[in-house]
Amino acid sequence: MNIPSKPWPTGLSEQCEPLVRRVLAPNASHYTYTGTQTYIVGAGQEVAVIDPGPADSGADGDPSPFKGADTNGQGHVEAILAAVGDARIGAILCTHTHRDHSPAAAVLKARTGAPIIGCAPLVLSDDGPRADSAFDQSYAPDRILADGERISGPDWIIEAVATPGHTSNHLCYALVESGALFTGDHVMAWSTSVVSPPDGDMSAYMASLAKLYDREDRVFYPAHGPAVEKPKQLVRGMLGHRRQRESQILRLLGEGPQTIPDMVAAMYKGLDPRLTGAAGRSVLAHLYDLRGKGMVAEDDETWRLT
């Protein structure tokens, strides 16, 4: 998980396809890559905004895009409004409620009166060091979408696709007119998604990947990183990668009981020390999944085969 040596240009409206534009927030980090990408859907007088992003100037008060990066949204709401122009925002949609995705929803609603629609609210205190952004306590949707439920504007129809795993409330959004899928943090080309217990669930995540593999989406637009032009190929690779990690864990436990730090050291050679916590959370998510299948057990923070 490496970010570019220089920040990407933020605040610009980039045309992805006739009905889709994106605006990059200034919150680049080792977990957000170049930053959170907000998508504007629609080419007429009413648009939808997907993942409005962060809304403040950084957790540590430093406006630099490389510090306080999970929450730094300085100027991002203004950039979204400039991109929308004279159009009306008919819906503000969030894929999930991590602080790099949803806080600007409340600000946009206050500025425009647009309803917040999409994922359910979720606020948790994690039981370990967070490997990505914390949950947004301000998120208050006007309407929650169920799997398969649709909303529409003059030239667009958006369908909710439930994809729990990264978080239990994660939704993707399908643009019916073009075959595009906005994947939030569920599928990204630059990195695998963080699956961090207790809310992150590896079993649910794998099932959601399989669900996307069975779809016929033309392109994925993730919240971080470039568009995915070959969705099935990427999802197939991600399923294989997770199964490989599971096999690594079972092989290590076959050699004898292990702690999570022992397994991380063996599985992630040359890992950036700043990402050790994220790797440990991923291993823990796999272990919980294997424990649910009756394959492993835990004794005082040491794991073993059953």
CSV table of C-alpha atoms in Angstrom, one decimal, residues 121-231:
chain,number,residue,atom,x,y,z
A,121,PRO,CA,-25.6,4.0,9.9
A,122,LEU,CA,-23.0,2.1,11.8
A,123,VAL,CA,-20.7,3.3,14.7
A,124,LEU,CA,-18.4,0.9,16.4
A,125,SER,CA,-15.4,1.1,18.8
A,126,ASP,CA,-13.0,-1.5,17.4
A,127,ASP,CA,-11.2,-3.9,19.7
A,128,GLY,CA,-7.8,-3.3,18.2
A,129,PRO,CA,-5.8,-0.6,16.3
A,130,ARG,CA,-7.7,0.6,13.3
A,131,ALA,CA,-6.1,-0.4,10.0
A,132,ASP,CA,-8.1,2.2,8.1
A,133,SER,CA,-10.4,5.1,8.8
A,134,ALA,CA,-12.6,5.2,11.9
A,135,PHE,CA,-16.4,5.2,11.7
A,136,ASP,CA,-18.3,8.5,11.1
A,137,GLN,CA,-20.6,9.2,14.0
A,138,SER,CA,-22.4,12.1,12.2
A,139,TYR,CA,-23.9,9.9,9.5
A,140,ALA,CA,-27.7,10.1,9.5
A,141,PRO,CA,-29.4,8.8,6.4
A,142,ASP,CA,-32.9,10.0,5.3
A,143,ARG,CA,-33.5,6.7,3.6
A,144,ILE,CA,-31.7,3.3,3.7
A,145,LEU,CA,-31.5,1.2,0.6
A,146,ALA,CA,-31.9,-2.6,0.6
A,147,ASP,CA,-30.1,-4.9,-1.8
A,148,GLY,CA,-31.6,-4.4,-5.3
A,149,GLU,CA,-33.5,-1.3,-4.4
A,150,ARG,CA,-33.3,1.6,-7.0
A,151,ILE,CA,-33.4,5.3,-7.1
A,152,SER,CA,-33.5,7.4,-10.3
A,153,GLY,CA,-33.0,10.8,-11.9
A,154,PRO,CA,-33.9,12.2,-15.3
A,155,ASP,CA,-31.1,10.3,-17.1
A,156,TRP,CA,-29.9,7.8,-14.6
A,157,ILE,CA,-31.0,4.8,-12.5
A,158,ILE,CA,-28.9,3.6,-9.6
A,159,GLU,CA,-29.3,0.2,-8.0
A,160,ALA,CA,-28.0,-0.8,-4.5
A,161,VAL,CA,-25.8,-3.9,-4.4
A,162,ALA,CA,-25.2,-5.2,-0.8
A,163,THR,CA,-21.6,-6.1,-0.3
A,164,PRO,CA,-20.9,-6.7,3.4
A,165,GLY,CA,-17.4,-7.7,4.5
A,166,HIS,CA,-15.2,-4.6,4.6
A,167,THR,CA,-17.9,-3.3,6.8
A,168,SER,CA,-21.3,-4.8,7.6
A,169,ASN,CA,-23.2,-1.9,6.0
A,170,HIS,CA,-21.2,-1.7,2.8
A,171,LEU,CA,-23.1,-1.1,-0.4
A,172,CYS,CA,-22.0,-0.9,-4.0
A,173,TYR,CA,-24.0,1.1,-6.6
A,174,ALA,CA,-24.8,0.0,-10.1
A,175,LEU,CA,-25.5,2.6,-12.8
A,176,VAL,CA,-28.1,0.7,-14.9
A,177,GLU,CA,-27.6,2.8,-18.1
A,178,SER,CA,-23.9,2.1,-18.6
A,179,GLY,CA,-23.0,-1.1,-16.7
A,180,ALA,CA,-20.7,0.8,-14.3
A,181,LEU,CA,-20.5,-0.3,-10.6
A,182,PHE,CA,-19.3,2.1,-7.9
A,183,THR,CA,-17.4,-0.3,-5.5
A,184,GLY,CA,-16.4,1.9,-2.6
A,185,ASP,CA,-13.8,0.0,-0.6
A,186,HIS,CA,-15.0,-3.5,-1.5
A,187,VAL,CA,-12.9,-3.9,-4.7
A,188,MET,CA,-10.0,-1.7,-5.6
A,189,ALA,CA,-7.2,-2.2,-8.2
A,190,TRP,CA,-4.4,-0.7,-6.2
A,191,SER,CA,-4.8,-2.8,-3.0
A,192,THR,CA,-6.9,-5.4,-1.3
A,193,SER,CA,-9.7,-4.2,1.0
A,194,VAL,CA,-9.1,-4.0,4.7
A,195,VAL,CA,-11.2,-6.6,6.5
A,196,SER,CA,-10.9,-5.7,10.2
A,197,PRO,CA,-12.9,-7.5,13.0
A,198,PRO,CA,-15.2,-7.1,14.8
A,199,ASP,CA,-17.3,-5.5,12.1
A,200,GLY,CA,-15.2,-6.6,9.1
A,201,ASP,CA,-16.1,-10.2,8.3
A,202,MET,CA,-14.0,-12.4,6.0
A,203,SER,CA,-16.7,-14.9,5.3
A,204,ALA,CA,-19.1,-12.1,4.3
A,205,TYR,CA,-16.4,-10.4,2.3
A,206,MET,CA,-15.7,-13.6,0.3
A,207,ALA,CA,-19.4,-14.1,-0.4
A,208,SER,CA,-19.7,-10.5,-1.6
A,209,LEU,CA,-16.7,-11.0,-3.9
A,210,ALA,CA,-18.4,-14.1,-5.4
A,211,LYS,CA,-21.6,-12.1,-5.8
A,212,LEU,CA,-19.7,-9.5,-7.9
A,213,TYR,CA,-18.0,-12.2,-9.9
A,214,ASP,CA,-21.4,-13.5,-11.0
A,215,ARG,CA,-22.5,-10.1,-12.2
A,216,GLU,CA,-21.8,-8.6,-15.7
A,217,ASP,CA,-20.6,-5.1,-14.8
A,218,ARG,CA,-18.6,-3.4,-17.5
A,219,VAL,CA,-16.4,-1.3,-15.3
A,220,PHE,CA,-15.7,-0.8,-11.6
A,221,TYR,CA,-15.2,2.7,-10.2
A,222,PRO,CA,-13.7,2.3,-6.7
A,223,ALA,CA,-13.5,5.0,-4.1
A,224,HIS,CA,-9.7,4.9,-4.2
A,225,GLY,CA,-7.4,4.3,-7.2
A,226,PRO,CA,-8.0,3.8,-10.9
A,227,ALA,CA,-11.1,2.4,-12.6
A,228,VAL,CA,-11.1,-1.4,-13.2
A,229,GLU,CA,-11.6,-2.1,-16.8
A,230,LYS,CA,-11.6,-5.9,-16.4
A,231,PRO,CA,-13.8,-6.5,-13.4
